[in-house]
mmCIF file of N, CA and C in Angstrom:
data_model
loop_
_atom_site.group_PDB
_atom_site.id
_atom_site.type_symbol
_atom_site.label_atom_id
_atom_site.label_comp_id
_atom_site.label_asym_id
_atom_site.label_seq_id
_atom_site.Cartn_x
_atom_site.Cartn_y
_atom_site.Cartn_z
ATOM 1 N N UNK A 262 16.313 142.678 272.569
ATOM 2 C CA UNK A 262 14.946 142.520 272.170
ATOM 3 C C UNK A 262 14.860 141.328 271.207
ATOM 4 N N UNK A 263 13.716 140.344 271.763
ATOM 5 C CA UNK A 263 14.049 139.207 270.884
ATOM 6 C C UNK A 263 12.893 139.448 269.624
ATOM 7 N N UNK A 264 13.094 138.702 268.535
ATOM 8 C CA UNK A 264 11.978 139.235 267.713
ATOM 9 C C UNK A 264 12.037 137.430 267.202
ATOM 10 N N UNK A 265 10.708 137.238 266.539
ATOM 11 C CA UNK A 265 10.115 135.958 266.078
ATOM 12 C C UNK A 265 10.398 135.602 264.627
ATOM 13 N N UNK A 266 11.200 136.703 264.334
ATOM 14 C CA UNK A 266 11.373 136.140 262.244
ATOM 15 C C UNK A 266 12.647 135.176 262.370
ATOM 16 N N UNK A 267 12.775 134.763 261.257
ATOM 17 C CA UNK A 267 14.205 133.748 261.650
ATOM 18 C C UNK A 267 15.138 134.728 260.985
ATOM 19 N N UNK A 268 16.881 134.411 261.170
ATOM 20 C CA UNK A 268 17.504 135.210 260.637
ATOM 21 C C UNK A 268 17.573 135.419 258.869
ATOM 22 N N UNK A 269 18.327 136.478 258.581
ATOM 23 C CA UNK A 269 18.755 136.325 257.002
ATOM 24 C C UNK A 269 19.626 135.258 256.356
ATOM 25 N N UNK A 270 19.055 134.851 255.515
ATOM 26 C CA UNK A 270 20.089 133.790 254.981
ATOM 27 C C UNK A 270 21.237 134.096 254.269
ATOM 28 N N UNK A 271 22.396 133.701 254.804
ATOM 29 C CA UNK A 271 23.096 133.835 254.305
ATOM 30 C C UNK A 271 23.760 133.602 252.786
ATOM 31 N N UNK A 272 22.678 132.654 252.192
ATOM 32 C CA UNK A 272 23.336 132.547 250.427
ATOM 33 C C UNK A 272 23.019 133.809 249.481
ATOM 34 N N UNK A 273 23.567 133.867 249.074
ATOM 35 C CA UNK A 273 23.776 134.977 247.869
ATOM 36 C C UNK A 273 22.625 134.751 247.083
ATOM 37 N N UNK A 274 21.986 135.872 247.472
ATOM 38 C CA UNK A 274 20.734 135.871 246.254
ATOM 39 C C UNK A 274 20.780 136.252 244.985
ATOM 40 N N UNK A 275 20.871 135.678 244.001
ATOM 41 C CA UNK A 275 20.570 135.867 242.835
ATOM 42 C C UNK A 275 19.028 136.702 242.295
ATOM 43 N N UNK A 276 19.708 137.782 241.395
ATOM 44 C CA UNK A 276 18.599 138.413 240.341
ATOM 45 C C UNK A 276 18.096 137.701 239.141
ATOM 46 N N UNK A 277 17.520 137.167 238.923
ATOM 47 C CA UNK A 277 17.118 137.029 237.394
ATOM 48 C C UNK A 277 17.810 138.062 236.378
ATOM 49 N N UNK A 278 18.184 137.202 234.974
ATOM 50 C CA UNK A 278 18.779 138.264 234.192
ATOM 51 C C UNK A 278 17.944 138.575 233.445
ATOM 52 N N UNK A 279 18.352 139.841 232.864
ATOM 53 C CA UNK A 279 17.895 141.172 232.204
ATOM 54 C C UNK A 279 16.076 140.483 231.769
ATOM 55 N N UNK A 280 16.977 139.356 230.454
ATOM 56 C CA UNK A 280 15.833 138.496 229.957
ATOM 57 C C UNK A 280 14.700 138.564 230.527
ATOM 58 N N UNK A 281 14.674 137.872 231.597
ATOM 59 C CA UNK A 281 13.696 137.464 232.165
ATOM 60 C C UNK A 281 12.456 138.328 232.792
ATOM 61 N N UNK A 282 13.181 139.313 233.085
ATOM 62 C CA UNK A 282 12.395 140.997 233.560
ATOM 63 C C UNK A 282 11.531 141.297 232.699
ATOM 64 N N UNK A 283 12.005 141.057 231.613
ATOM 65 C CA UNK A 283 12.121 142.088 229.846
ATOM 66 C C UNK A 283 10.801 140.929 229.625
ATOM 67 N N UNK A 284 10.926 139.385 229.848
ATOM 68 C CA UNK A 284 9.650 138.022 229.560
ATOM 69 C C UNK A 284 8.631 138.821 230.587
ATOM 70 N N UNK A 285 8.732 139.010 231.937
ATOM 71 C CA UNK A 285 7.384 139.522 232.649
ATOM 72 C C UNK A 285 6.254 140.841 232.213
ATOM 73 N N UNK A 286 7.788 141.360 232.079
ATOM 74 C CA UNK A 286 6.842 143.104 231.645
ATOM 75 C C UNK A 286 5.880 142.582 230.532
ATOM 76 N N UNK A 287 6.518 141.488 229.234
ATOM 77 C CA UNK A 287 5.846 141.415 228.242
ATOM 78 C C UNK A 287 4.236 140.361 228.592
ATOM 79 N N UNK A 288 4.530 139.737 229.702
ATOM 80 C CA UNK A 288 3.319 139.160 229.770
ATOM 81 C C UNK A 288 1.994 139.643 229.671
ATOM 82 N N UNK A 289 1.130 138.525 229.567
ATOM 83 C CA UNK A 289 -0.430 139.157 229.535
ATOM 84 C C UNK A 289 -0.832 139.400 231.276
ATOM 85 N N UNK A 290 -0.138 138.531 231.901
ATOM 86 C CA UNK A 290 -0.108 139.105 233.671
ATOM 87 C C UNK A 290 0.049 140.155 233.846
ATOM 88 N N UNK A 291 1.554 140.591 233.884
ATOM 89 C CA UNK A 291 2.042 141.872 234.258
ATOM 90 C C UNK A 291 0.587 142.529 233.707
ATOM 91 N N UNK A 292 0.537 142.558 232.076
ATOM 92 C CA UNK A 292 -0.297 143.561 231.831
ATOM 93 C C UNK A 292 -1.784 143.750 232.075
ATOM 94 N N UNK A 293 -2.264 142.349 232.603
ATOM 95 C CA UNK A 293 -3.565 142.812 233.242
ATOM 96 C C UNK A 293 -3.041 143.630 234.920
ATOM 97 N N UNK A 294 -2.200 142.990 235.357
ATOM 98 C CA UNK A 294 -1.696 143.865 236.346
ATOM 99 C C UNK A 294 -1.670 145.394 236.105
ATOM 100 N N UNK A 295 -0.990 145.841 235.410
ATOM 101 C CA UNK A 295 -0.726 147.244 235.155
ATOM 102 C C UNK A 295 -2.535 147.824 234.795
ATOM 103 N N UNK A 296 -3.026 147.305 233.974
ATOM 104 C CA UNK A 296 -4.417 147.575 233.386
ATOM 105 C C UNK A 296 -5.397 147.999 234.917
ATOM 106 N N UNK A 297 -5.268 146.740 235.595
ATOM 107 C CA UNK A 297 -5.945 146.704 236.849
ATOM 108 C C UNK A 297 -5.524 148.225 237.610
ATOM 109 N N UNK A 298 -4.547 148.399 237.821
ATOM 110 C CA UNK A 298 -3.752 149.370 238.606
ATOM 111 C C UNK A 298 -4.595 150.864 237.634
ATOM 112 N N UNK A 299 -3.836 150.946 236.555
ATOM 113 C CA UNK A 299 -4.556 152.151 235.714
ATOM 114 C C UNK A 299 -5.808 152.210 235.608
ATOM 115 N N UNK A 300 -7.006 151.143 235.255
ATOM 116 C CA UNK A 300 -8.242 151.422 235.286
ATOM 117 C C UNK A 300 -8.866 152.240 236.830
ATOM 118 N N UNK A 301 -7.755 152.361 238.006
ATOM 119 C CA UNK A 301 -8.268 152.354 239.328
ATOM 120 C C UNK A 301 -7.708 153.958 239.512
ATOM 121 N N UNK A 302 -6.301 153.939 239.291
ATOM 122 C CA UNK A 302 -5.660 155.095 239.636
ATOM 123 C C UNK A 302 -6.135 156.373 238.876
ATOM 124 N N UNK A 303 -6.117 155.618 237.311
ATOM 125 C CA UNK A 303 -5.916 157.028 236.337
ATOM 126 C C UNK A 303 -7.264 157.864 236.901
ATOM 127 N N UNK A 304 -8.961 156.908 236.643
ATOM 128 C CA UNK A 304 -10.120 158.023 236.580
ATOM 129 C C UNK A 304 -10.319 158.785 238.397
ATOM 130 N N UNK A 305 -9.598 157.892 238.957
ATOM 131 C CA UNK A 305 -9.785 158.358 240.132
ATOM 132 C C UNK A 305 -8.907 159.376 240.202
ATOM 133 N N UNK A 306 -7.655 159.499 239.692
ATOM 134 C CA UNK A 306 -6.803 160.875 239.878
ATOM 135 C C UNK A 306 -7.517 162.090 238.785
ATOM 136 N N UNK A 307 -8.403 162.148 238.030
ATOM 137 C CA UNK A 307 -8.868 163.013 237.250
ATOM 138 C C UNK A 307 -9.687 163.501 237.562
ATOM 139 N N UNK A 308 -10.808 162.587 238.251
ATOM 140 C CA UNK A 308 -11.822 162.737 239.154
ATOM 141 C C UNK A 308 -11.400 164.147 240.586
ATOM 142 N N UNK A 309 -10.268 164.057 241.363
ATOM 143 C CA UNK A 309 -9.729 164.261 242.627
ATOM 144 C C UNK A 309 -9.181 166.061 241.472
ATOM 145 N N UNK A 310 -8.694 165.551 240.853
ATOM 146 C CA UNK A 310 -8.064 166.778 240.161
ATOM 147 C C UNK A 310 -9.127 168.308 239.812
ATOM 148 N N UNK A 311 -10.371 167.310 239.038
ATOM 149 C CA UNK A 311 -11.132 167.822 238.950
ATOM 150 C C UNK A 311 -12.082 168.527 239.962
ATOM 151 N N UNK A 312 -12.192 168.034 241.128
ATOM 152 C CA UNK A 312 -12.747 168.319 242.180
ATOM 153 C C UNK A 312 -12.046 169.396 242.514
ATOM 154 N N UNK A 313 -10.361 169.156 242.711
ATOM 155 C CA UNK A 313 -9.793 170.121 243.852
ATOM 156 C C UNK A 313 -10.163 171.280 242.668
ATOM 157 N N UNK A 314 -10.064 171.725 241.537
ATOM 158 C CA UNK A 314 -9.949 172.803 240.291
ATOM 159 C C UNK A 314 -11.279 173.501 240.546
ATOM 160 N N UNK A 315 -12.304 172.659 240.796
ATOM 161 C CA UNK A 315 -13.665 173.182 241.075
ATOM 162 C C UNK A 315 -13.698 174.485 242.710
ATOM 163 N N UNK A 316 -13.065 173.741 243.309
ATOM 164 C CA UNK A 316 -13.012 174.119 244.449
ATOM 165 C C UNK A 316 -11.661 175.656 244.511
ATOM 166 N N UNK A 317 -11.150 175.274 243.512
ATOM 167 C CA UNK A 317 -9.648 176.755 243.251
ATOM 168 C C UNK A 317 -10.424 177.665 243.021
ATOM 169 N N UNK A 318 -11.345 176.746 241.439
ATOM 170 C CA UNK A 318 -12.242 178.403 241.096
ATOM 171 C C UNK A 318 -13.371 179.061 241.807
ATOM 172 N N UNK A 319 -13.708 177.891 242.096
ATOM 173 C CA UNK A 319 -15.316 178.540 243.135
ATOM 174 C C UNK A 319 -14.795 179.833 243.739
ATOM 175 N N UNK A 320 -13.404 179.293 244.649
ATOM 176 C CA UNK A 320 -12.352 180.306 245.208
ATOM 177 C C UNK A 320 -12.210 181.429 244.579
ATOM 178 N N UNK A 321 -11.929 181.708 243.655
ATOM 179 C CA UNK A 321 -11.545 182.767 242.645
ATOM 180 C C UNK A 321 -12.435 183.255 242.287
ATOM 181 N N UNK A 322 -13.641 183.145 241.802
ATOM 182 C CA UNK A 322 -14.205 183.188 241.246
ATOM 183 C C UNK A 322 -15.918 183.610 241.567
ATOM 184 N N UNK A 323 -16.158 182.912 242.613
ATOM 185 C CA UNK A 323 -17.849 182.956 242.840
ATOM 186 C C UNK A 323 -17.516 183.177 244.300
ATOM 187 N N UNK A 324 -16.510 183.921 244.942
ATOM 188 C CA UNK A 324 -16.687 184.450 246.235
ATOM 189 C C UNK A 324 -18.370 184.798 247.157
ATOM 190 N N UNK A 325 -18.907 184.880 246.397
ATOM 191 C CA UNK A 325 -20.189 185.327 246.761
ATOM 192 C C UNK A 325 -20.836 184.303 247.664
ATOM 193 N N UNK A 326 -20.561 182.942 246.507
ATOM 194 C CA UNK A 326 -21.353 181.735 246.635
ATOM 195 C C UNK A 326 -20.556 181.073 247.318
ATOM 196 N N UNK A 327 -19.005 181.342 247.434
ATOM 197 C CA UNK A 327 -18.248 180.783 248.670
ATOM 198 C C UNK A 327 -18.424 180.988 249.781
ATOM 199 N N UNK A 328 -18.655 182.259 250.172
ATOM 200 C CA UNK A 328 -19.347 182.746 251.161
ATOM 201 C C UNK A 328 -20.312 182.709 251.991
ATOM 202 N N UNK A 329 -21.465 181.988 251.342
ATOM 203 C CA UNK A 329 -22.328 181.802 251.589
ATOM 204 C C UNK A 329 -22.451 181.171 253.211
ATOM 205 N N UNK A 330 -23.101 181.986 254.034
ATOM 206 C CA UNK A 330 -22.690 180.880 255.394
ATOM 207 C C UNK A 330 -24.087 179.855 255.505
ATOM 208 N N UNK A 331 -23.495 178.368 256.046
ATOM 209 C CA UNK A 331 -24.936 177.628 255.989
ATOM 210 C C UNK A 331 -25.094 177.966 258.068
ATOM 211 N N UNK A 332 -24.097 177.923 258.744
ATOM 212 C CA UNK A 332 -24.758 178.425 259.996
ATOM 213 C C UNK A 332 -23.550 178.776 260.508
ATOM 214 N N UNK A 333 -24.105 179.824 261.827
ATOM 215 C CA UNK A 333 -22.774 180.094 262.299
ATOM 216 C C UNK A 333 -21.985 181.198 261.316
ATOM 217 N N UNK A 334 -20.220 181.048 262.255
ATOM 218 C CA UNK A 334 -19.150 181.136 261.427
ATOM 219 C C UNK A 334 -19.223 180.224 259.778
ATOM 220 N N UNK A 335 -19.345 179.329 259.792
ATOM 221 C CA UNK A 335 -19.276 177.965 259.011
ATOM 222 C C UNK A 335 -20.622 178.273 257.484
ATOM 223 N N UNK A 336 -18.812 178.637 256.193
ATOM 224 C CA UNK A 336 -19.608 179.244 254.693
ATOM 225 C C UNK A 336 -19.442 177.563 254.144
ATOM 226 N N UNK A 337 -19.687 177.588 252.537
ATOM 227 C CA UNK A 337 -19.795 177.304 251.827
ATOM 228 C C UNK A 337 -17.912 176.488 251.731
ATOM 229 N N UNK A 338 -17.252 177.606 251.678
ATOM 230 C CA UNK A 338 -15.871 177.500 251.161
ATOM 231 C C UNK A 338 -15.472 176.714 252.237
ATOM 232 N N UNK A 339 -15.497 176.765 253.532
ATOM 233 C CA UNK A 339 -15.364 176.243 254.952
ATOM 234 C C UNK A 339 -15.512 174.718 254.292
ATOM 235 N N UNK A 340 -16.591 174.145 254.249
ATOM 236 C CA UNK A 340 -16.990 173.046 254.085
ATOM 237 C C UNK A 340 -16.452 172.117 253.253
ATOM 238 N N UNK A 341 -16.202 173.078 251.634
ATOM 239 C CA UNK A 341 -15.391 172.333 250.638
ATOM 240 C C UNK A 341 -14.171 171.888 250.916
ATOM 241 N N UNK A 342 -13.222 173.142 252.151
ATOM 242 C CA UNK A 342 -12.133 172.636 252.305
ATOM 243 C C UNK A 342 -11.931 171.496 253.350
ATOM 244 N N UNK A 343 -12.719 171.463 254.098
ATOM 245 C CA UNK A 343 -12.865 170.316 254.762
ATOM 246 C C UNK A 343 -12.898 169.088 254.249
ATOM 247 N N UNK A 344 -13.536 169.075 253.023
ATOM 248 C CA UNK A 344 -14.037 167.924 251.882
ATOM 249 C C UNK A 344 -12.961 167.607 250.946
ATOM 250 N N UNK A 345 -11.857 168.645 250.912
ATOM 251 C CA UNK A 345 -10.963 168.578 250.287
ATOM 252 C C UNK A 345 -9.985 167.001 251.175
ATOM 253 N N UNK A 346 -10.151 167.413 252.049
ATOM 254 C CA UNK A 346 -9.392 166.546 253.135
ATOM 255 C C UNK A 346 -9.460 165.121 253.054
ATOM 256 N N UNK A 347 -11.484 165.419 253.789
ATOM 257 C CA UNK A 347 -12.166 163.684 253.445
ATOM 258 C C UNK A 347 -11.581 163.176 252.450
ATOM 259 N N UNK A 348 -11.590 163.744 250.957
ATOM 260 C CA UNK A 348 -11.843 163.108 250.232
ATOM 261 C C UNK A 348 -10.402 162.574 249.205
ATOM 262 N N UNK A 349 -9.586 163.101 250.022
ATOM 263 C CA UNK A 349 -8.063 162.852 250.111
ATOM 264 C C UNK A 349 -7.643 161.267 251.138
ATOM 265 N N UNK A 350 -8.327 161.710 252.092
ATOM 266 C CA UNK A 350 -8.516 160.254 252.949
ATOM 267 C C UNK A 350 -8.942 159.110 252.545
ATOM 268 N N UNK A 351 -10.729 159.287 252.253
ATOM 269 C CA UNK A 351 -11.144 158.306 251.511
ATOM 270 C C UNK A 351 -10.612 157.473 250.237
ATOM 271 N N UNK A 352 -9.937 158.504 249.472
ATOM 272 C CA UNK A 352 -9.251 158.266 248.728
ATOM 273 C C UNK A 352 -7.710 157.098 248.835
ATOM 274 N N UNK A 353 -7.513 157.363 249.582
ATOM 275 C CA UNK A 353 -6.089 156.409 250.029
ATOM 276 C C UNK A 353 -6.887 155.441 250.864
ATOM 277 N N UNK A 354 -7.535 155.542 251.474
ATOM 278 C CA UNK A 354 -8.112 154.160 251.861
ATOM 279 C C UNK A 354 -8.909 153.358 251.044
ATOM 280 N N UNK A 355 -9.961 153.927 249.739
ATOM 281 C CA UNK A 355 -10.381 152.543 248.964
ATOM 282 C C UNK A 355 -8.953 152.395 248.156
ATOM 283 N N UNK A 356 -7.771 153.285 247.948
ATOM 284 C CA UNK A 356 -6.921 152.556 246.874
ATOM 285 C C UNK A 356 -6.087 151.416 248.119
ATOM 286 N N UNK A 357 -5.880 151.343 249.336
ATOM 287 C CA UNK A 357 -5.222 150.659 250.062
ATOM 288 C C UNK A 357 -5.936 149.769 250.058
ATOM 289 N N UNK A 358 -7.394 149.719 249.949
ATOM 290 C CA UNK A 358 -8.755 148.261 249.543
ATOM 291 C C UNK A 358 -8.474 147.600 248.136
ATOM 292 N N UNK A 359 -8.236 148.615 247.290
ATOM 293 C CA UNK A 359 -8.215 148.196 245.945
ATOM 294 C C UNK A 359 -7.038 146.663 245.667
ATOM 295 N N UNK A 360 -5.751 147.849 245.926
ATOM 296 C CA UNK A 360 -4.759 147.266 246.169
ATOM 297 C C UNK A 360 -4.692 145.944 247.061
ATOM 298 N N UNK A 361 -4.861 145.761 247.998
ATOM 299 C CA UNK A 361 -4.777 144.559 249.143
ATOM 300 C C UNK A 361 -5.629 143.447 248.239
ATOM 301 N N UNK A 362 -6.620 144.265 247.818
ATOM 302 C CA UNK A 362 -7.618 142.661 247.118
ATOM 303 C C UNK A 362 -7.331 141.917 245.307
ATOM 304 N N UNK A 363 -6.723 143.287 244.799
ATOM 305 C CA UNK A 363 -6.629 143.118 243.078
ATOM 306 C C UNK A 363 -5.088 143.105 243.038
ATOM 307 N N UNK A 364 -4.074 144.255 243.466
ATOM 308 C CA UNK A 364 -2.862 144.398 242.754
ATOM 309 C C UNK A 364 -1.899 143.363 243.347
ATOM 310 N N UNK A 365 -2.074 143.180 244.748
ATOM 311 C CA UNK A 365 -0.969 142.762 245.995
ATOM 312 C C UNK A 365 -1.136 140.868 245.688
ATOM 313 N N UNK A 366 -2.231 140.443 245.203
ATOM 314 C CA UNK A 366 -1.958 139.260 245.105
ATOM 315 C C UNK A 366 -1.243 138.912 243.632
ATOM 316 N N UNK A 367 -1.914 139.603 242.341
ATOM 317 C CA UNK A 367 -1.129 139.401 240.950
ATOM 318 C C UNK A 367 0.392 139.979 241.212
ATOM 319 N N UNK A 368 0.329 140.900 241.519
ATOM 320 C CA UNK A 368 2.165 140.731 241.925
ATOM 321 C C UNK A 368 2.948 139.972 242.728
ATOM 322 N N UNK A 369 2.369 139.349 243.931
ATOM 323 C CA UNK A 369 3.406 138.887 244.891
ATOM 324 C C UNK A 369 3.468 137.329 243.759
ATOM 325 N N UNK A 370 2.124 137.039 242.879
ATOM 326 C CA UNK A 370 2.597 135.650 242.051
ATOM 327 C C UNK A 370 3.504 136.021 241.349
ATOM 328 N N UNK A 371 3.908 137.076 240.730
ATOM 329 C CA UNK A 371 4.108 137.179 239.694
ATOM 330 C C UNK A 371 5.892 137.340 240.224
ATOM 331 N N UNK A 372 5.843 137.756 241.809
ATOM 332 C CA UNK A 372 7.158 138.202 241.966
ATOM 333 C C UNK A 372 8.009 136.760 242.626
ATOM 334 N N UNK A 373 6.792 135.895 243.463
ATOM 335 C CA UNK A 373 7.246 134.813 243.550
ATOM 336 C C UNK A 373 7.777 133.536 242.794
ATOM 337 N N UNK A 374 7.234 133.893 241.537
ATOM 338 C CA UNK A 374 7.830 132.964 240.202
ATOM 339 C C UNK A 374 8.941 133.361 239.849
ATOM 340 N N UNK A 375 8.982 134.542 240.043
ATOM 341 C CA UNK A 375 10.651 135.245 239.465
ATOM 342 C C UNK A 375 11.464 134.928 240.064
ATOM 343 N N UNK A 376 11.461 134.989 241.877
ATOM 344 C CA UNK A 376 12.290 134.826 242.559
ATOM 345 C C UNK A 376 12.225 133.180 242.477
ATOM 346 N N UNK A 377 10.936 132.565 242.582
ATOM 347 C CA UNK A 377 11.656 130.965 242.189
ATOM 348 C C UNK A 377 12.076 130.678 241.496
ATOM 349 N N UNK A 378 12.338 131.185 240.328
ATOM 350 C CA UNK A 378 12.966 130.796 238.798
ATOM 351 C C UNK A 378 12.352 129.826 238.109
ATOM 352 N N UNK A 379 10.443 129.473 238.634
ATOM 353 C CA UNK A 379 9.462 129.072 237.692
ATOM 354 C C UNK A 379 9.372 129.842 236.638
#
């Protein structure tokens, strides 16, 4: 099977030492990087947390109102868990948006300077 990348090169790749790792993390890059990443991840994972907790207790708790059928077989609780799903989905797809447009370009600069030894 032929494939279109060229082969691996054979020279010995060099890591950057320790230093130099230790210079990025400290940058104001990295750290709008990291900032970018946390302003996106953290409220959105508290948000998701909060939701699924709503949805434990409703469970536990307000059976009544879980119950509730809007038609059909098909309650209240039916629906949330369904939503549990969506919104697990949706979820990984705006962070795979987020990411592709904000994180994936400040890192690949940030990783391409390293590896050039700019």
């Amino acid at each position: 099977m032929a494939t279109d990348a060229p082969p691996p090169s054979k020279a010995e790749h060099q890591l950057p030492p320790t230093e130099e790792f230790v210079r990025v993390q400290e940058s104001a890059e990295f750290g709008e990087l990291r900032r970018s990443h946390r302003s996106f991840a953290f409220p959105l994972t508290i948000a998701f947390i909060a939701w699924y907790l709503l949805y434990v207790l409703l469970s536990n708790y307000a059976g009544d109102f879980m119950g509730t059928k809007l038609f059909g077989n098909i309650n209240i609780a039916f629906v949330f868990g369904v939503a549990q799903f969506v919104t697990t989905f949706l979820i990984a797809w705006w962070y795979s948006r987020h990411a592709a447009a904000k994180l994936d370009p400040k890192a690949e600069a940030i990783k391409s300077r390293m590896e050039g030894g700019a």
